Amino acid sequence: MDAAQLGAVGTIVVGLAAALAAVIGQRGANRASQSGAVLGGYSTLVDNLQEERNKLGDKLAENERLLAAAYRELSDTRNEKADLLTQITRLTDENRQLRERIAELGGQPT
């Protein structure tokens, strides 16, 4: 082989090596791009999940506040009912005593 043939073969080998390097480089770039897309998608998903979790936490806090208010109102209503029952019992006893006293004094209780 003379120098011209060696130069041609060398050029072909260098060209093939460059083409192979370009293909490998492109595959690496594609993988990096896909990996970036996956990581970007994952990041978006995590952000969406955190946002949803925060909204649900806010809703839970609001429901807890409303539940506490409802329990307070129920407690107040029960206390009012107990007070009314006490008043009814007291007035009923007082009416009974008044009727007895009227009867003792010779009158007709109405």
mmCIF file of N, CA and C in Angstrom:
data_model
loop_
_atom_site.group_PDB
_atom_site.id
_atom_site.type_symbol
_atom_site.label_atom_id
_atom_site.label_comp_id
_atom_site.label_asym_id
_atom_site.label_seq_id
_atom_site.Cartn_x
_atom_site.Cartn_y
_atom_site.Cartn_z
ATOM 1 N N MET A 1 0.836 -1.151 0.000
ATOM 2 C CA MET A 1 0.000 0.000 0.000
ATOM 3 C C MET A 1 0.892 1.229 0.000
ATOM 4 N N ASP A 2 0.486 2.125 -0.837
ATOM 5 C CA ASP A 2 1.273 3.346 -0.899
ATOM 6 C C ASP A 2 0.651 4.392 0.014
ATOM 7 N N ALA A 3 1.255 5.514 0.084
ATOM 8 C CA ALA A 3 0.841 6.584 0.999
ATOM 9 C C ALA A 3 -0.532 7.107 0.658
ATOM 10 N N ALA A 4 -0.912 7.165 -0.592
ATOM 11 C CA ALA A 4 -2.219 7.676 -0.992
ATOM 12 C C ALA A 4 -3.318 6.749 -0.520
ATOM 13 N N GLN A 5 -3.068 5.438 -0.661
ATOM 14 C CA GLN A 5 -4.069 4.477 -0.200
ATOM 15 C C GLN A 5 -4.205 4.499 1.318
ATOM 16 N N LEU A 6 -3.070 4.605 2.033
ATOM 17 C CA LEU A 6 -3.112 4.700 3.497
ATOM 18 C C LEU A 6 -3.833 5.970 3.934
ATOM 19 N N GLY A 7 -3.621 7.063 3.226
ATOM 20 C CA GLY A 7 -4.294 8.327 3.547
ATOM 21 C C GLY A 7 -5.788 8.197 3.347
ATOM 22 N N ALA A 8 -6.204 7.505 2.242
ATOM 23 C CA ALA A 8 -7.628 7.320 1.947
ATOM 24 C C ALA A 8 -8.268 6.429 3.003
ATOM 25 N N VAL A 9 -7.585 5.329 3.348
ATOM 26 C CA VAL A 9 -8.110 4.425 4.373
ATOM 27 C C VAL A 9 -8.178 5.154 5.709
ATOM 28 N N GLY A 10 -7.191 5.920 6.035
ATOM 29 C CA GLY A 10 -7.166 6.695 7.288
ATOM 30 C C GLY A 10 -8.312 7.679 7.329
ATOM 31 N N THR A 11 -8.570 8.341 6.200
ATOM 32 C CA THR A 11 -9.665 9.304 6.124
ATOM 33 C C THR A 11 -11.003 8.603 6.326
ATOM 34 N N ILE A 12 -11.145 7.426 5.717
ATOM 35 C CA ILE A 12 -12.390 6.661 5.868
ATOM 36 C C ILE A 12 -12.566 6.239 7.325
ATOM 37 N N VAL A 13 -11.497 5.739 7.950
ATOM 38 C CA VAL A 13 -11.571 5.301 9.354
ATOM 39 C C VAL A 13 -11.900 6.482 10.261
ATOM 40 N N VAL A 14 -11.260 7.601 10.027
ATOM 41 C CA VAL A 14 -11.535 8.794 10.835
ATOM 42 C C VAL A 14 -12.979 9.244 10.626
ATOM 43 N N GLY A 15 -13.458 9.188 9.389
ATOM 44 C CA GLY A 15 -14.844 9.569 9.095
ATOM 45 C C GLY A 15 -15.837 8.660 9.802
ATOM 46 N N LEU A 16 -15.559 7.341 9.764
ATOM 47 C CA LEU A 16 -16.429 6.381 10.453
ATOM 48 C C LEU A 16 -16.409 6.613 11.966
ATOM 49 N N ALA A 17 -15.236 6.873 12.511
ATOM 50 C CA ALA A 17 -15.120 7.126 13.947
ATOM 51 C C ALA A 17 -15.890 8.390 14.318
ATOM 52 N N ALA A 18 -15.814 9.408 13.483
ATOM 53 C CA ALA A 18 -16.539 10.653 13.749
ATOM 54 C C ALA A 18 -18.044 10.425 13.669
ATOM 55 N N ALA A 19 -18.468 9.628 12.678
ATOM 56 C CA ALA A 19 -19.901 9.325 12.533
ATOM 57 C C ALA A 19 -20.392 8.531 13.738
ATOM 58 N N LEU A 20 -19.601 7.559 14.171
ATOM 59 C CA LEU A 20 -19.958 6.759 15.337
ATOM 60 C C LEU A 20 -20.028 7.645 16.585
ATOM 61 N N ALA A 21 -19.093 8.525 16.733
ATOM 62 C CA ALA A 21 -19.101 9.437 17.890
ATOM 63 C C ALA A 21 -20.332 10.346 17.848
ATOM 64 N N ALA A 22 -20.706 10.792 16.633
ATOM 65 C CA ALA A 22 -21.880 11.656 16.494
ATOM 66 C C ALA A 22 -23.147 10.896 16.871
ATOM 67 N N VAL A 23 -23.248 9.629 16.446
ATOM 68 C CA VAL A 23 -24.425 8.809 16.775
ATOM 69 C C VAL A 23 -24.500 8.598 18.286
ATOM 70 N N ILE A 24 -23.375 8.244 18.882
ATOM 71 C CA ILE A 24 -23.348 8.029 20.340
ATOM 72 C C ILE A 24 -23.672 9.329 21.071
ATOM 73 N N GLY A 25 -23.126 10.411 20.601
ATOM 74 C CA GLY A 25 -23.405 11.720 21.212
ATOM 75 C C GLY A 25 -24.878 12.085 21.107
ATOM 76 N N GLN A 26 -25.482 11.798 19.946
ATOM 77 C CA GLN A 26 -26.901 12.094 19.752
ATOM 78 C C GLN A 26 -27.763 11.243 20.678
ATOM 79 N N ARG A 27 -27.401 9.980 20.834
ATOM 80 C CA ARG A 27 -28.153 9.117 21.756
ATOM 81 C C ARG A 27 -28.069 9.663 23.180
ATOM 82 N N GLY A 28 -26.888 10.097 23.560
ATOM 83 C CA GLY A 28 -26.715 10.685 24.899
ATOM 84 C C GLY A 28 -27.557 11.935 25.061
ATOM 85 N N ALA A 29 -27.587 12.753 24.004
ATOM 86 C CA ALA A 29 -28.399 13.977 24.067
ATOM 87 C C ALA A 29 -29.878 13.638 24.160
ATOM 88 N N ASN A 30 -30.305 12.606 23.401
ATOM 89 C CA ASN A 30 -31.708 12.178 23.461
ATOM 90 C C ASN A 30 -32.058 11.678 24.861
ATOM 91 N N ARG A 31 -31.154 10.874 25.453
ATOM 92 C CA ARG A 31 -31.397 10.377 26.802
ATOM 93 C C ARG A 31 -31.470 11.523 27.798
ATOM 94 N N ALA A 32 -30.565 12.469 27.654
ATOM 95 C CA ALA A 32 -30.577 13.618 28.563
ATOM 96 C C ALA A 32 -31.858 14.414 28.390
ATOM 97 N N SER A 33 -32.288 14.572 27.143
ATOM 98 C CA SER A 33 -33.525 15.304 26.877
ATOM 99 C C SER A 33 -34.716 14.576 27.475
ATOM 100 N N GLN A 34 -34.778 13.251 27.270
ATOM 101 C CA GLN A 34 -35.876 12.468 27.834
ATOM 102 C C GLN A 34 -35.823 12.478 29.355
ATOM 103 N N SER A 35 -34.626 12.379 29.898
ATOM 104 C CA SER A 35 -34.468 12.418 31.346
ATOM 105 C C SER A 35 -34.916 13.769 31.891
ATOM 106 N N GLY A 36 -34.559 14.825 31.168
ATOM 107 C CA GLY A 36 -34.996 16.163 31.571
ATOM 108 C C GLY A 36 -36.500 16.293 31.516
ATOM 109 N N ALA A 37 -37.120 15.720 30.491
ATOM 110 C CA ALA A 37 -38.575 15.768 30.363
ATOM 111 C C ALA A 37 -39.227 14.985 31.484
ATOM 112 N N VAL A 38 -38.645 13.825 31.810
ATOM 113 C CA VAL A 38 -39.191 13.009 32.897
ATOM 114 C C VAL A 38 -39.050 13.746 34.216
ATOM 115 N N LEU A 39 -37.869 14.312 34.465
ATOM 116 C CA LEU A 39 -37.664 15.053 35.715
ATOM 117 C C LEU A 39 -38.555 16.282 35.779
ATOM 118 N N GLY A 40 -38.730 16.948 34.642
ATOM 119 C CA GLY A 40 -39.625 18.111 34.603
ATOM 120 C C GLY A 40 -41.061 17.699 34.874
ATOM 121 N N GLY A 41 -41.472 16.580 34.286
ATOM 122 C CA GLY A 41 -42.815 16.061 34.517
ATOM 123 C C GLY A 41 -42.998 15.640 35.961
ATOM 124 N N TYR A 42 -41.982 15.008 36.527
ATOM 125 C CA TYR A 42 -42.029 14.592 37.928
ATOM 126 C C TYR A 42 -42.133 15.806 38.833
ATOM 127 N N SER A 43 -41.345 16.828 38.536
ATOM 128 C CA SER A 43 -41.382 18.058 39.328
ATOM 129 C C SER A 43 -42.764 18.703 39.275
ATOM 130 N N THR A 44 -43.359 18.731 38.092
ATOM 131 C CA THR A 44 -44.701 19.291 37.940
ATOM 132 C C THR A 44 -45.706 18.461 38.733
ATOM 133 N N LEU A 45 -45.579 17.155 38.663
ATOM 134 C CA LEU A 45 -46.479 16.269 39.406
ATOM 135 C C LEU A 45 -46.348 16.500 40.910
ATOM 136 N N VAL A 46 -45.125 16.599 41.391
ATOM 137 C CA VAL A 46 -44.897 16.846 42.816
ATOM 138 C C VAL A 46 -45.500 18.189 43.211
ATOM 139 N N ASP A 47 -45.302 19.212 42.387
ATOM 140 C CA ASP A 47 -45.880 20.531 42.675
ATOM 141 C C ASP A 47 -47.398 20.457 42.735
ATOM 142 N N ASN A 48 -47.996 19.749 41.778
ATOM 143 C CA ASN A 48 -49.456 19.610 41.757
ATOM 144 C C ASN A 48 -49.959 18.870 42.995
ATOM 145 N N LEU A 49 -49.252 17.803 43.380
ATOM 146 C CA LEU A 49 -49.656 17.048 44.559
ATOM 147 C C LEU A 49 -49.521 17.889 45.828
ATOM 148 N N GLN A 50 -48.455 18.663 45.929
ATOM 149 C CA GLN A 50 -48.282 19.521 47.099
ATOM 150 C C GLN A 50 -49.351 20.597 47.146
ATOM 151 N N GLU A 51 -49.692 21.155 45.991
ATOM 152 C CA GLU A 51 -50.742 22.170 45.933
ATOM 153 C C GLU A 51 -52.084 21.559 46.350
ATOM 154 N N GLU A 52 -52.369 20.377 45.849
ATOM 155 C CA GLU A 52 -53.629 19.701 46.218
ATOM 156 C C GLU A 52 -53.647 19.391 47.711
ATOM 157 N N ARG A 53 -52.502 18.926 48.241
ATOM 158 C CA ARG A 53 -52.406 18.630 49.670
ATOM 159 C C ARG A 53 -52.640 19.892 50.493
ATOM 160 N N ASN A 54 -52.084 21.005 50.065
ATOM 161 C CA ASN A 54 -52.281 22.262 50.788
ATOM 162 C C ASN A 54 -53.737 22.697 50.761
ATOM 163 N N LYS A 55 -54.391 22.548 49.598
ATOM 164 C CA LYS A 55 -55.812 22.899 49.492
ATOM 165 C C LYS A 55 -56.647 22.027 50.417
ATOM 166 N N LEU A 56 -56.352 20.725 50.432
ATOM 167 C CA LEU A 56 -57.093 19.814 51.304
ATOM 168 C C LEU A 56 -56.834 20.133 52.777
ATOM 169 N N GLY A 57 -55.609 20.516 53.101
ATOM 170 C CA GLY A 57 -55.292 20.921 54.474
ATOM 171 C C GLY A 57 -56.076 22.156 54.882
ATOM 172 N N ASP A 58 -56.178 23.124 53.962
ATOM 173 C CA ASP A 58 -56.963 24.329 54.237
ATOM 174 C C ASP A 58 -58.436 23.993 54.427
ATOM 175 N N LYS A 59 -58.949 23.105 53.585
ATOM 176 C CA LYS A 59 -60.356 22.685 53.674
ATOM 177 C C LYS A 59 -60.597 21.957 54.997
ATOM 178 N N LEU A 60 -59.641 21.106 55.394
ATOM 179 C CA LEU A 60 -59.757 20.386 56.661
ATOM 180 C C LEU A 60 -59.777 21.361 57.832
ATOM 181 N N ALA A 61 -58.902 22.355 57.808
ATOM 182 C CA ALA A 61 -58.869 23.356 58.880
ATOM 183 C C ALA A 61 -60.191 24.117 58.951
ATOM 184 N N GLU A 62 -60.755 24.473 57.804
ATOM 185 C CA GLU A 62 -62.042 25.173 57.767
ATOM 186 C C GLU A 62 -63.147 24.273 58.325
ATOM 187 N N ASN A 63 -63.142 22.993 57.928
ATOM 188 C CA ASN A 63 -64.147 22.065 58.446
ATOM 189 C C ASN A 63 -64.010 21.884 59.959
ATOM 190 N N GLU A 64 -62.785 21.830 60.447
ATOM 191 C CA GLU A 64 -62.559 21.711 61.893
ATOM 192 C C GLU A 64 -63.102 22.941 62.621
ATOM 193 N N ARG A 65 -62.902 24.118 62.040
ATOM 194 C CA ARG A 65 -63.414 25.346 62.646
ATOM 195 C C ARG A 65 -64.945 25.320 62.685
ATOM 196 N N LEU A 66 -65.561 24.919 61.573
ATOM 197 C CA LEU A 66 -67.023 24.849 61.514
ATOM 198 C C LEU A 66 -67.569 23.799 62.473
ATOM 199 N N LEU A 67 -66.871 22.678 62.593
ATOM 200 C CA LEU A 67 -67.295 21.621 63.509
ATOM 201 C C LEU A 67 -67.231 22.110 64.956
ATOM 202 N N ALA A 68 -66.171 22.809 65.302
ATOM 203 C CA ALA A 68 -66.047 23.346 66.659
ATOM 204 C C ALA A 68 -67.167 24.347 66.940
ATOM 205 N N ALA A 69 -67.494 25.191 65.963
ATOM 206 C CA ALA A 69 -68.581 26.157 66.127
ATOM 207 C C ALA A 69 -69.914 25.435 66.310
ATOM 208 N N ALA A 70 -70.133 24.359 65.551
ATOM 209 C CA ALA A 70 -71.385 23.598 65.673
ATOM 210 C C ALA A 70 -71.480 22.945 67.051
ATOM 211 N N TYR A 71 -70.361 22.412 67.547
ATOM 212 C CA TYR A 71 -70.369 21.822 68.894
ATOM 213 C C TYR A 71 -70.659 22.879 69.961
ATOM 214 N N ARG A 72 -70.076 24.073 69.787
ATOM 215 C CA ARG A 72 -70.355 25.160 70.747
ATOM 216 C C ARG A 72 -71.835 25.518 70.731
ATOM 217 N N GLU A 73 -72.398 25.623 69.528
ATOM 218 C CA GLU A 73 -73.816 25.964 69.406
ATOM 219 C C GLU A 73 -74.688 24.875 70.026
ATOM 220 N N LEU A 74 -74.330 23.626 69.784
ATOM 221 C CA LEU A 74 -75.080 22.519 70.381
ATOM 222 C C LEU A 74 -74.991 22.563 71.900
ATOM 223 N N SER A 75 -73.806 22.839 72.409
ATOM 224 C CA SER A 75 -73.623 22.931 73.852
ATOM 225 C C SER A 75 -74.455 24.073 74.428
ATOM 226 N N ASP A 76 -74.439 25.223 73.740
ATOM 227 C CA ASP A 76 -75.244 26.359 74.195
ATOM 228 C C ASP A 76 -76.726 26.001 74.189
ATOM 229 N N THR A 77 -77.165 25.323 73.131
ATOM 230 C CA THR A 77 -78.569 24.921 73.027
ATOM 231 C C THR A 77 -78.927 23.956 74.150
ATOM 232 N N ARG A 78 -78.043 23.014 74.439
ATOM 233 C CA ARG A 78 -78.295 22.070 75.537
ATOM 234 C C ARG A 78 -78.363 22.798 76.875
ATOM 235 N N ASN A 79 -77.459 23.765 77.069
ATOM 236 C CA ASN A 79 -77.480 24.531 78.312
ATOM 237 C C ASN A 79 -78.772 25.329 78.432
ATOM 238 N N GLU A 80 -79.192 25.935 77.323
ATOM 239 C CA GLU A 80 -80.455 26.685 77.335
ATOM 240 C C GLU A 80 -81.620 25.750 77.638
ATOM 241 N N LYS A 81 -81.608 24.567 77.044
ATOM 242 C CA LYS A 81 -82.667 23.586 77.276
ATOM 243 C C LYS A 81 -82.664 23.154 78.734
ATOM 244 N N ALA A 82 -81.502 22.910 79.295
ATOM 245 C CA ALA A 82 -81.400 22.523 80.703
ATOM 246 C C ALA A 82 -81.917 23.638 81.602
ATOM 247 N N ASP A 83 -81.564 24.884 81.251
ATOM 248 C CA ASP A 83 -82.064 26.028 82.033
ATOM 249 C C ASP A 83 -83.586 26.099 81.963
ATOM 250 N N LEU A 84 -84.144 25.890 80.770
ATOM 251 C CA LEU A 84 -85.603 25.910 80.616
ATOM 252 C C LEU A 84 -86.253 24.784 81.409
ATOM 253 N N LEU A 85 -85.682 23.603 81.385
ATOM 254 C CA LEU A 85 -86.223 22.488 82.152
ATOM 255 C C LEU A 85 -86.171 22.772 83.651
ATOM 256 N N THR A 86 -85.099 23.400 84.104
ATOM 257 C CA THR A 86 -84.989 23.781 85.517
ATOM 258 C C THR A 86 -86.071 24.800 85.863
ATOM 259 N N GLN A 87 -86.264 25.773 84.989
ATOM 260 C CA GLN A 87 -87.294 26.793 85.213
ATOM 261 C C GLN A 87 -88.691 26.163 85.225
ATOM 262 N N ILE A 88 -88.946 25.237 84.310
ATOM 263 C CA ILE A 88 -90.244 24.544 84.268
ATOM 264 C C ILE A 88 -90.466 23.764 85.557
ATOM 265 N N THR A 89 -89.440 23.059 86.014
ATOM 266 C CA THR A 89 -89.554 22.284 87.253
ATOM 267 C C THR A 89 -89.826 23.204 88.439
ATOM 268 N N ARG A 90 -89.092 24.310 88.508
ATOM 269 C CA ARG A 90 -89.272 25.264 89.607
ATOM 270 C C ARG A 90 -90.679 25.850 89.594
ATOM 271 N N LEU A 91 -91.157 26.278 88.416
ATOM 272 C CA LEU A 91 -92.495 26.873 88.320
ATOM 273 C C LEU A 91 -93.587 25.841 88.615
ATOM 274 N N THR A 92 -93.392 24.604 88.161
ATOM 275 C CA THR A 92 -94.361 23.543 88.446
ATOM 276 C C THR A 92 -94.445 23.282 89.944
ATOM 277 N N ASP A 93 -93.289 23.216 90.605
ATOM 278 C CA ASP A 93 -93.275 23.018 92.058
ATOM 279 C C ASP A 93 -93.936 24.195 92.778
ATOM 280 N N GLU A 94 -93.628 25.400 92.320
ATOM 281 C CA GLU A 94 -94.223 26.595 92.932
ATOM 282 C C GLU A 94 -95.744 26.593 92.748
ATOM 283 N N ASN A 95 -96.235 26.227 91.557
ATOM 284 C CA ASN A 95 -97.678 26.150 91.312
ATOM 285 C C ASN A 95 -98.327 25.107 92.221
ATOM 286 N N ARG A 96 -97.675 23.958 92.378
ATOM 287 C CA ARG A 96 -98.200 22.917 93.265
ATOM 288 C C ARG A 96 -98.311 23.426 94.693
ATOM 289 N N GLN A 97 -97.263 24.119 95.153
ATOM 290 C CA GLN A 97 -97.273 24.665 96.509
ATOM 291 C C GLN A 97 -98.371 25.722 96.668
ATOM 292 N N LEU A 98 -98.540 26.572 95.646
ATOM 293 C CA LEU A 98 -99.574 27.607 95.711
ATOM 294 C C LEU A 98 -100.968 26.980 95.757
ATOM 295 N N ARG A 99 -101.202 25.936 94.966
ATOM 296 C CA ARG A 99 -102.502 25.259 94.981
ATOM 297 C C ARG A 99 -102.772 24.635 96.364
ATOM 298 N N GLU A 100 -101.715 24.021 96.910
ATOM 299 C CA GLU A 100 -101.872 23.433 98.245
ATOM 300 C C GLU A 100 -102.201 24.515 99.279
ATOM 301 N N ARG A 101 -101.534 25.631 99.181
ATOM 302 C CA ARG A 101 -101.751 26.727 100.140
ATOM 303 C C ARG A 101 -103.164 27.302 99.991
ATOM 304 N N ILE A 102 -103.608 27.450 98.736
ATOM 305 C CA ILE A 102 -104.977 27.945 98.484
ATOM 306 C C ILE A 102 -105.991 26.963 99.088
ATOM 307 N N ALA A 103 -105.730 25.654 98.888
ATOM 308 C CA ALA A 103 -106.641 24.642 99.447
ATOM 309 C C ALA A 103 -106.634 24.690 100.963
ATOM 310 N N GLU A 104 -105.470 24.918 101.584
ATOM 311 C CA GLU A 104 -105.376 25.031 103.042
ATOM 312 C C GLU A 104 -106.180 26.226 103.548
ATOM 313 N N LEU A 105 -106.238 27.284 102.776
ATOM 314 C CA LEU A 105 -106.945 28.489 103.174
ATOM 315 C C LEU A 105 -108.434 28.428 102.839
ATOM 316 N N GLY A 106 -108.888 27.275 102.355
ATOM 317 C CA GLY A 106 -110.286 27.060 102.090
ATOM 318 C C GLY A 106 -110.739 27.504 100.720
ATOM 319 N N GLY A 107 -109.845 27.736 99.837
ATOM 320 C CA GLY A 107 -110.225 28.153 98.509
ATOM 321 C C GLY A 107 -110.172 26.997 97.510
ATOM 322 N N GLN A 108 -110.627 27.287 96.345
ATOM 323 C CA GLN A 108 -110.611 26.304 95.256
ATOM 324 C C GLN A 108 -109.448 26.626 94.312
ATOM 325 N N PRO A 109 -108.450 25.765 94.238
ATOM 326 C CA PRO A 109 -107.370 26.009 93.274
ATOM 327 C C PRO A 109 -107.884 25.846 91.864
ATOM 328 N N THR A 110 -107.476 26.740 91.006
ATOM 329 C CA THR A 110 -107.949 26.681 89.619
ATOM 330 C C THR A 110 -106.984 25.957 88.754
#
